[in-house]
Coordinates of C-alpha atoms in Angstrom, one line a residue:
X1 CA 9.5 69.2 -80.1
X2 CA 11.3 72.2 -81.2
X3 CA 12.2 73.5 -84.6
X4 CA 15.2 71.2 -84.7
X5 CA 13.7 68.1 -83.2
X6 CA 13.7 65.1 -85.4
X7 CA 11.3 63.4 -83.1
X8 CA 8.4 65.7 -83.6
X9 CA 9.0 66.7 -87.3
X10 CA 8.5 70.4 -86.9
X11 CA 7.7 72.8 -89.7
X12 CA 11.3 73.4 -90.5
X13 CA 12.0 69.9 -91.6
X14 CA 10.9 70.7 -95.2
X15 CA 12.0 73.5 -97.5
X16 CA 8.6 75.2 -97.8
X17 CA 7.8 78.8 -98.0
X18 CA 4.9 81.0 -97.0
X19 CA 2.6 81.7 -100.0
X20 CA 3.4 85.2 -101.3
X21 CA 0.1 87.2 -101.6
X22 CA 2.0 90.0 -103.4
X23 CA 4.8 88.3 -105.5
X24 CA 5.6 91.4 -107.5
X25 CA 9.0 92.8 -106.5
X26 CA 9.6 89.9 -104.1
X27 CA 13.1 89.3 -105.3
X28 CA 14.1 92.9 -104.8
X29 CA 12.7 92.8 -101.3
X30 CA 14.8 89.8 -100.4
X31 CA 18.0 91.6 -101.5
X32 CA 17.1 94.6 -99.4
X33 CA 16.8 92.5 -96.2
X34 CA 19.4 92.1 -93.6
X35 CA 20.4 88.5 -92.7
X36 CA 18.4 88.7 -89.5
X37 CA 15.3 90.0 -91.4
X38 CA 15.8 87.2 -94.0
X39 CA 16.0 84.5 -91.3
X40 CA 12.9 86.0 -89.6
X41 CA 10.9 85.8 -92.9
X42 CA 12.0 82.2 -93.6
X43 CA 12.3 80.6 -90.1
X44 CA 10.1 82.7 -88.0
X45 CA 11.0 84.4 -84.7
X46 CA 13.7 83.0 -82.5
X47 CA 11.3 82.9 -79.6
X48 CA 7.6 83.6 -79.0
X49 CA 6.3 86.5 -77.0
X50 CA 7.7 86.7 -73.4
X51 CA 4.4 85.8 -71.8
X52 CA 4.2 82.6 -73.8
X53 CA 7.8 81.8 -73.1
X54 CA 7.4 82.2 -69.4
X55 CA 4.2 80.1 -69.3
X56 CA 5.8 77.3 -71.3
X57 CA 9.0 77.3 -69.3
X58 CA 7.0 77.1 -66.0
X59 CA 5.0 74.2 -67.4
X60 CA 8.1 72.4 -68.5
X61 CA 9.8 72.9 -65.1
X62 CA 6.7 71.5 -63.3
X63 CA 6.6 68.5 -65.6
X64 CA 10.3 67.9 -65.2
X65 CA 10.3 68.0 -61.4
X66 CA 7.2 65.9 -60.9
X67 CA 8.1 63.4 -63.6
X68 CA 11.6 62.8 -62.5
X69 CA 10.7 62.6 -58.8
X70 CA 7.8 60.3 -59.4
X71 CA 9.7 57.9 -61.7
X72 CA 12.8 57.9 -59.6
X73 CA 10.8 57.0 -56.5
X74 CA 9.0 54.2 -58.4
X75 CA 12.3 52.7 -59.5
X76 CA 13.9 53.0 -56.0
X77 CA 10.8 51.5 -54.3
X78 CA 10.8 48.5 -56.7
X79 CA 14.5 47.9 -56.4
X80 CA 14.7 48.2 -52.6
X81 CA 11.7 46.1 -51.7
X82 CA 11.8 42.4 -52.6
X83 CA 8.0 41.9 -52.4
X84 CA 7.7 44.6 -55.0
X85 CA 9.8 42.6 -57.5
X86 CA 7.0 40.8 -59.3
X87 CA 6.4 40.3 -63.0
X88 CA 4.1 43.4 -63.2
X89 CA 6.5 45.5 -61.1
X90 CA 9.4 44.7 -63.5
X91 CA 7.4 46.3 -66.3
X92 CA 6.7 49.3 -64.1
X93 CA 10.4 49.7 -63.4
X94 CA 11.2 49.5 -67.1
X95 CA 8.5 52.1 -67.7
X96 CA 10.0 54.4 -65.1
X97 CA 13.4 54.1 -66.6
X98 CA 12.2 55.0 -70.1
X99 CA 10.2 58.0 -68.7
X100 CA 13.3 59.2 -66.8
X101 CA 15.4 59.0 -70.0
X102 CA 12.7 60.9 -71.9
X103 CA 12.6 63.7 -69.3
X104 CA 16.3 64.0 -68.6
X105 CA 17.6 63.7 -72.2
X106 CA 15.0 65.7 -74.1
X107 CA 13.0 68.1 -71.9
X108 CA 15.8 70.5 -70.8
X109 CA 16.9 71.1 -74.4
X110 CA 13.2 71.3 -75.5
X111 CA 12.8 74.1 -72.9
X112 CA 15.9 75.8 -74.1
X113 CA 14.6 75.8 -77.7
X114 CA 11.5 77.7 -76.5
X115 CA 13.9 80.4 -75.4
X116 CA 16.0 80.2 -78.5
X117 CA 14.6 78.2 -81.4
X118 CA 17.7 78.6 -83.6
X119 CA 20.6 78.2 -84.0
X120 CA 21.2 74.7 -82.6
X121 CA 24.0 75.1 -80.1
X122 CA 24.8 71.6 -78.8
X123 CA 26.8 70.1 -81.7
X124 CA 26.2 67.2 -84.2
X125 CA 27.0 64.4 -81.7
X126 CA 24.3 65.5 -79.3
X127 CA 21.9 66.1 -82.2
X128 CA 22.3 62.5 -83.4
X129 CA 22.2 61.1 -79.8
X130 CA 19.1 63.1 -79.0
X131 CA 17.4 61.7 -82.1
X132 CA 18.1 58.1 -81.0
X133 CA 17.1 58.6 -77.4
X134 CA 13.9 60.5 -78.2
X135 CA 12.6 57.7 -80.5
X136 CA 14.0 54.7 -78.6
X137 CA 12.6 55.8 -75.2
X138 CA 9.3 56.7 -76.7
X139 CA 9.0 53.3 -78.3
X140 CA 10.1 51.5 -75.2
X141 CA 7.5 53.4 -73.1
X142 CA 4.6 52.5 -75.4
X143 CA 5.6 48.9 -75.8
X144 CA 6.1 48.5 -72.0
X145 CA 2.6 49.9 -71.3
X146 CA 1.2 47.5 -73.9
X147 CA 3.0 44.5 -72.5
X148 CA 1.9 45.5 -69.0
X149 CA -1.7 45.7 -70.2
X150 CA -1.4 42.2 -71.6
X151 CA -0.1 41.0 -68.3
X152 CA -3.1 42.6 -66.5
X153 CA -5.5 41.0 -68.9
X154 CA -4.0 37.5 -68.4
X155 CA -3.9 37.8 -64.6
X156 CA -7.5 39.0 -64.3
X157 CA -9.3 37.2 -67.2
X158 CA -7.2 34.0 -67.3
X159 CA -5.8 33.5 -63.8
X160 CA -4.8 29.9 -64.3
X161 CA -2.8 30.7 -67.4
X162 CA -1.2 33.6 -65.4
X163 CA -0.2 31.0 -62.7
X164 CA 1.4 28.8 -65.3
X165 CA 3.4 31.4 -67.2
X166 CA 4.2 33.9 -64.4
X167 CA 7.9 33.9 -64.1
X168 CA 10.4 36.8 -63.4
X169 CA 12.9 35.5 -65.9
X170 CA 10.2 35.6 -68.6
X171 CA 9.4 39.2 -67.8
X172 CA 13.0 40.2 -67.9
X173 CA 13.4 38.6 -71.3
X174 CA 10.4 40.4 -72.6
X175 CA 11.7 43.7 -71.2
X176 CA 15.1 43.1 -72.9
X177 CA 13.2 42.3 -76.1
X178 CA 11.2 45.6 -75.8
X179 CA 14.4 47.7 -75.5
X180 CA 16.1 45.8 -78.3
X181 CA 13.3 46.3 -80.7
X182 CA 12.9 49.9 -79.7
X183 CA 16.6 50.5 -80.4
X184 CA 16.6 48.8 -83.8
X185 CA 13.5 50.6 -85.0
X186 CA 14.8 53.9 -83.8
X187 CA 18.2 53.5 -85.6
X188 CA 17.0 55.1 -88.9
X189 CA 16.5 58.4 -87.1
X190 CA 20.0 59.1 -85.9
X191 CA 21.4 57.7 -89.2
X192 CA 19.4 60.3 -91.2
X193 CA 19.7 63.2 -88.8
X194 CA 22.4 65.9 -89.1
X195 CA 23.1 69.5 -88.2
X196 CA 22.9 71.7 -91.3
X197 CA 22.6 75.4 -92.3
X198 CA 19.0 75.8 -93.2
X199 CA 19.3 79.1 -95.1
X200 CA 21.9 80.9 -97.2
X201 CA 22.4 84.7 -97.4
X202 CA 20.4 86.2 -100.3
X203 CA 23.3 88.6 -101.0
X204 CA 26.5 86.5 -100.7
X205 CA 25.0 83.0 -101.1
X206 CA 27.0 81.8 -98.0
X207 CA 25.4 79.7 -95.3
X208 CA 23.9 81.8 -92.5
X209 CA 25.5 80.5 -89.2
X210 CA 22.4 81.5 -87.2
X211 CA 20.3 79.1 -89.3
X212 CA 22.0 76.0 -88.0
X213 CA 19.4 73.4 -87.1
X214 CA 19.3 69.7 -86.1
X215 CA 17.0 68.1 -88.6
X216 CA 16.6 65.6 -91.5
X217 CA 18.5 66.7 -94.7
X218 CA 16.2 67.2 -97.7
X219 CA 17.7 64.2 -99.6
X220 CA 16.4 61.9 -96.9
X221 CA 13.0 63.3 -96.4
X222 CA 11.1 60.7 -98.4
X223 CA 12.6 57.7 -96.6
X224 CA 11.9 59.3 -93.2
X225 CA 8.4 60.1 -94.2
X226 CA 7.8 56.4 -94.6
X227 CA 9.3 55.8 -91.2
X228 CA 7.0 58.4 -89.6
X229 CA 4.0 56.6 -91.0
X230 CA 5.2 53.2 -89.8
X231 CA 6.0 54.7 -86.4
X232 CA 2.5 56.1 -86.1
X233 CA 0.9 52.8 -87.0
X234 CA 3.1 50.5 -84.9
X235 CA 3.5 52.7 -81.8
X236 CA 0.2 54.5 -81.6
X237 CA -2.7 52.9 -83.6
X238 CA -1.9 49.3 -82.8
X239 CA -1.1 49.8 -79.1
X240 CA -4.1 52.1 -78.6
X241 CA -6.4 49.6 -80.2
X242 CA -5.0 46.7 -78.1
X243 CA -5.2 48.7 -74.9
X244 CA -8.8 49.6 -75.5
X245 CA -9.8 46.1 -76.3
X246 CA -8.0 44.5 -73.4
X247 CA -9.3 47.0 -70.9
X248 CA -12.9 46.5 -72.1
X249 CA -12.5 42.8 -71.6
X250 CA -11.0 43.4 -68.1
X251 CA -13.9 45.7 -67.2
X252 CA -16.4 43.1 -68.4
X253 CA -14.7 40.4 -66.3
X254 CA -14.6 42.6 -63.2
X255 CA -18.2 43.6 -63.6
X256 CA -19.3 40.0 -64.0
X257 CA -17.3 39.0 -60.9
X258 CA -18.9 41.8 -58.9
X259 CA -22.4 40.7 -59.9
X260 CA -21.6 37.2 -58.9
X261 CA -20.4 38.3 -55.5
X262 CA -23.4 40.6 -55.0
X263 CA -25.6 37.6 -55.5
X264 CA -23.6 35.4 -53.1
X265 CA -23.0 38.1 -50.5
X266 CA -25.9 40.4 -50.1
X267 CA -24.3 42.3 -47.2
X268 CA -21.2 43.2 -49.2
X269 CA -22.7 43.4 -52.7
X270 CA -22.8 47.2 -52.6
X271 CA -19.1 47.4 -51.6
X272 CA -18.0 45.1 -54.4
X273 CA -20.1 47.1 -56.9
X274 CA -18.6 50.5 -55.9
X275 CA -15.1 48.9 -55.7
X276 CA -15.5 47.7 -59.3
X277 CA -16.6 51.1 -60.5
X278 CA -13.5 52.6 -59.0
X279 CA -11.3 50.1 -60.8
X280 CA -13.1 50.7 -64.1
X281 CA -12.8 54.4 -63.8
X282 CA -9.0 54.0 -63.3
X283 CA -8.9 51.8 -66.5
X284 CA -10.7 54.5 -68.4
X285 CA -8.2 57.1 -67.0
X286 CA -5.3 55.1 -68.3
X287 CA -6.8 54.9 -71.8
X288 CA -7.7 58.5 -71.9
X289 CA -4.3 59.6 -70.7
X290 CA -2.5 57.4 -73.3
X291 CA -4.7 58.9 -76.1
X292 CA -4.4 62.5 -75.2
X293 CA -0.6 62.3 -74.5
X294 CA 0.3 60.6 -77.8
X295 CA -2.4 61.6 -80.3
X296 CA -1.3 65.2 -80.7
X297 CA 2.3 64.1 -81.1
X298 CA 1.5 61.8 -84.1
X299 CA -1.2 64.2 -85.4
X300 CA 1.4 67.0 -85.7
X301 CA 3.8 64.6 -87.5
X302 CA 1.2 63.4 -90.0
X303 CA -0.2 66.9 -90.5
X304 CA 3.3 68.1 -91.5
X305 CA 4.3 65.4 -93.8
X306 CA 1.0 65.2 -95.7
X307 CA 0.7 69.0 -96.1
X308 CA 1.6 70.7 -99.4
X309 CA 4.9 72.5 -99.6
X310 CA 3.3 75.9 -99.7
X311 CA 2.0 77.1 -96.3
X312 CA -0.2 80.1 -95.7
X313 CA 0.3 82.3 -92.7
X314 CA -2.9 80.8 -91.1
X315 CA -1.6 77.2 -91.6
X316 CA 1.7 78.1 -90.1
X317 CA -0.1 79.6 -87.1
X318 CA -2.1 76.3 -86.6
X319 CA 1.1 74.3 -87.0
X320 CA 2.8 76.4 -84.4
X321 CA 0.0 75.9 -81.8
X322 CA -0.2 72.2 -82.5
X323 CA 3.6 72.1 -82.3
X324 CA 3.7 73.4 -78.7
X325 CA 0.6 71.6 -77.5
X326 CA 1.9 68.2 -78.7
X327 CA 5.3 69.0 -77.1
X328 CA 3.8 69.6 -73.7
X329 CA 1.5 66.6 -73.8
X330 CA 4.4 64.4 -75.0
X331 CA 6.2 65.0 -71.7
X332 CA 3.1 64.9 -69.6
X333 CA 2.8 61.3 -70.6
X334 CA 6.0 60.5 -68.8
X335 CA 4.8 62.4 -65.7
X336 CA 1.4 60.8 -65.3
X337 CA 2.6 57.2 -65.7
X338 CA 3.9 56.8 -62.1
X339 CA 0.7 58.3 -60.7
X340 CA -1.6 56.1 -62.9
X341 CA 0.3 52.9 -62.3
X342 CA 1.9 53.3 -58.9
X343 CA 0.7 56.1 -56.6
X344 CA -2.9 54.9 -56.9
X345 CA -1.8 51.4 -55.7
X346 CA -1.9 50.8 -52.0
X347 CA 0.8 48.3 -52.1
X348 CA 3.2 50.8 -53.7
X349 CA 2.3 53.5 -51.1
X350 CA 3.0 51.0 -48.3
X351 CA 6.4 50.1 -49.9
X352 CA 7.2 53.8 -50.4
X353 CA 6.6 54.5 -46.7
X354 CA 8.8 51.6 -45.7
X355 CA 11.6 52.8 -48.1
X356 CA 11.3 56.3 -46.7
X357 CA 11.5 55.0 -43.1
X358 CA 14.6 52.9 -44.0
X359 CA 16.3 56.0 -45.4
X360 CA 15.6 57.8 -42.2
X361 CA 17.2 55.1 -40.1
X362 CA 14.1 53.4 -38.9
X363 CA 14.6 50.1 -40.8
X364 CA 12.8 47.0 -39.5
X365 CA 14.2 43.5 -39.9
X366 CA 13.3 41.5 -42.9
X367 CA 11.3 39.2 -40.8
X368 CA 9.2 42.0 -39.3
X369 CA 8.8 43.8 -42.6
X370 CA 7.6 40.6 -44.3
X371 CA 5.0 39.8 -41.7
X372 CA 3.8 43.3 -41.2
X373 CA 3.4 43.8 -44.9
X374 CA 1.4 40.7 -45.4
X375 CA -0.8 41.6 -42.5
X376 CA -1.5 45.0 -44.1
X377 CA -1.8 43.8 -47.7
X378 CA -4.0 40.9 -48.8
X379 CA -1.5 38.8 -50.7
X380 CA -3.5 35.9 -52.1
X381 CA -1.3 33.2 -53.7
X382 CA -3.4 30.2 -52.7
X383 CA -2.4 27.2 -54.7
X384 CA -5.4 24.9 -54.4
X385 CA -8.1 23.8 -51.9
X386 CA -6.8 23.5 -48.4
X387 CA -6.5 20.0 -47.2
X388 CA -8.3 18.9 -43.9
X389 CA -5.0 19.3 -42.1
X390 CA -4.7 22.9 -43.4
X391 CA -8.2 23.7 -42.2
X392 CA -7.1 23.0 -38.6
X393 CA -6.5 26.0 -36.4
X394 CA -2.8 26.8 -36.6
X395 CA -0.7 28.1 -33.7
X396 CA -1.3 31.8 -33.1
X397 CA 1.4 34.4 -33.4
X398 CA 1.6 37.4 -31.2
X399 CA 2.1 40.5 -33.4
X400 CA 3.2 42.5 -30.4
X401 CA 6.0 40.1 -29.7
X402 CA 7.0 40.2 -33.4
X403 CA 7.1 44.0 -33.4
X404 CA 9.1 44.1 -30.2
X405 CA 11.7 41.7 -31.5
X406 CA 10.9 39.0 -28.8
X407 CA 9.4 36.5 -31.1
X408 CA 11.5 33.3 -31.5
X409 CA 12.4 32.6 -35.1
X410 CA 12.0 28.9 -35.5
X411 CA 12.2 26.5 -38.5
X412 CA 8.7 25.7 -39.9
X413 CA 7.3 28.6 -38.0
X414 CA 3.5 28.4 -38.1
X415 CA 1.6 31.6 -38.9
X416 CA -2.1 32.2 -38.6
X417 CA -4.6 34.6 -40.2
X418 CA -4.8 37.1 -37.4
X419 CA -7.7 39.5 -37.3
X420 CA -6.4 43.0 -36.7
X421 CA -9.6 44.8 -35.5
X422 CA -13.1 44.2 -34.2
X423 CA -14.5 45.2 -37.6
X424 CA -12.4 42.6 -39.2
X425 CA -13.8 39.9 -36.9
X426 CA -17.4 40.9 -37.9
X427 CA -16.4 40.7 -41.5
X428 CA -14.7 37.3 -41.2
X429 CA -18.0 35.5 -41.2
X430 CA -18.6 36.6 -44.8
X431 CA -15.4 35.1 -46.1
X432 CA -15.8 32.3 -48.6
X433 CA -13.7 30.3 -51.0
X434 CA -13.2 32.1 -54.4
X435 CA -12.9 29.4 -57.0
X436 CA -11.8 29.6 -60.7
X437 CA -13.6 27.9 -63.5
X438 CA -12.2 24.4 -62.8
X439 CA -12.7 24.6 -59.1
X440 CA -9.2 25.6 -58.0
X441 CA -7.9 28.7 -56.5
X442 CA -6.0 31.0 -58.8
X443 CA -3.0 33.1 -58.1
X444 CA -3.6 36.8 -57.8
X445 CA -0.8 39.3 -57.4
X446 CA -3.1 42.2 -56.8
X447 CA -4.0 43.5 -53.3
X448 CA -7.1 44.5 -51.5
X449 CA -7.8 48.2 -50.9
X450 CA -10.4 47.2 -48.3
X451 CA -9.3 48.6 -44.9
X452 CA -11.6 46.2 -43.1
X453 CA -10.0 43.1 -44.3
X454 CA -6.3 42.7 -43.5
X455 CA -5.4 39.0 -43.4
X456 CA -2.2 37.1 -43.4
X457 CA -2.4 34.7 -46.3
X458 CA 0.1 32.5 -48.1
X459 CA 3.6 34.0 -47.9
X460 CA 5.9 32.7 -50.7
X461 CA 9.2 31.4 -49.3
X462 CA 11.2 33.5 -51.7
X463 CA 9.7 36.6 -50.3
X464 CA 11.1 36.3 -46.7
X465 CA 14.3 34.6 -46.0
X466 CA 13.7 34.4 -42.2
X467 CA 10.4 32.6 -42.5
X468 CA 10.8 29.0 -43.5
X469 CA 7.2 27.8 -43.5
X470 CA 3.9 29.5 -43.3
X471 CA 0.4 28.1 -43.4
X472 CA -1.9 29.0 -46.3
X473 CA -5.3 30.1 -45.3
X474 CA -8.5 30.7 -47.2
X475 CA -9.4 34.2 -48.1
X476 CA -11.9 36.1 -50.2
X477 CA -10.0 37.7 -53.0
X478 CA -11.5 41.1 -53.6
X479 CA -11.6 43.1 -56.8
X480 CA -8.1 44.3 -57.6
X481 CA -7.4 48.0 -57.3
X482 CA -3.7 47.8 -57.8
X483 CA -4.0 47.1 -61.5

């Protein structure tokens, strides 16, 4: 988002001039200026005051470190833990990759432009590549968030449909489609971006080398103005509207579910109500973050292209402030995503701890990790009503033996729902069968944040290679917090 950034359409993208309040003798004054003074009058100062520069650079450094660390951790945790490789987690991994590319490919050079706005010092190849990466990764990030929101809506509001269409291959194809569409729509930007000398010497008429910028040449301004408008509509207005509508429907569904539970379970009604409020607050936080991170970016673009060619000093000052604010928030969006979608999720925090332990040499076996994880996270993937045979008490498993490595790994190894604490035992009496509209259980990939309920439920065979068969047990699926 600097003076040479094609992604944010700064004020130097058009050949405008500040309105001259005293035009008499203006031509003579130009010829009396040095080249540096002339550039200052036409392009503004090379950098802002030192206090502003230090503050902006400190903010950018903080955004870069937290954003890269958060997104890299997200990607590593998803890749290294098989139980994190679900349809929704694939979207989160794609989002982390796009955010990493935004931060690594754009932010350092954005920070450099704060120190020196012009001339552009990185060559035309980098100029064109930066234009492509800036737009493509931005589009991919927005489309991934939108697709992830649709998956949330289907999983919560239409669980049976989610069970039918949930497939990792389908998610991979959608993600590939997102990146392909993002690349194709971003192509006009590198095609119409060049390095050029923005000003010529008023005395010799030769290009001023210090006026070199990476921007859109004047002959392509009209075509790219149309592209900016299309970009704002397709990648801000439409996704923002869709996200708001879908999250409102999700909140309504969660609220209705909480009320039904409150009526059926008087003792836990207050817990479900507060639980739902926390989830709704998180949904609101996602919507607010999306709006405030992207709205200034598109506002600055539209404000620039719709403005008249003559700018007053006050308008340029407003444009300058909007320019830096939109730039900071643009990168903040890539930093808050891992916190909104991952760190607030208990399942992710558990996987992060396991990944950290494995890196320190304290890696458990796959068998142990699978069982311990499913004891600590309520993974409900119940296919249908349990048959009478399934309702029989299965053979118990000693967790102490499992953790000590003395448990015998047998084929068709039966596993029971083991209560891990006395408080869990008291809570077990309140468990009931959660049915969908047609009377069947529905798949739910989300996990309970209730510390009192830690049950071992159905463990999919493709999640643990060392466990051949496990017994599905009934469980009360609580309101999802890991949305």
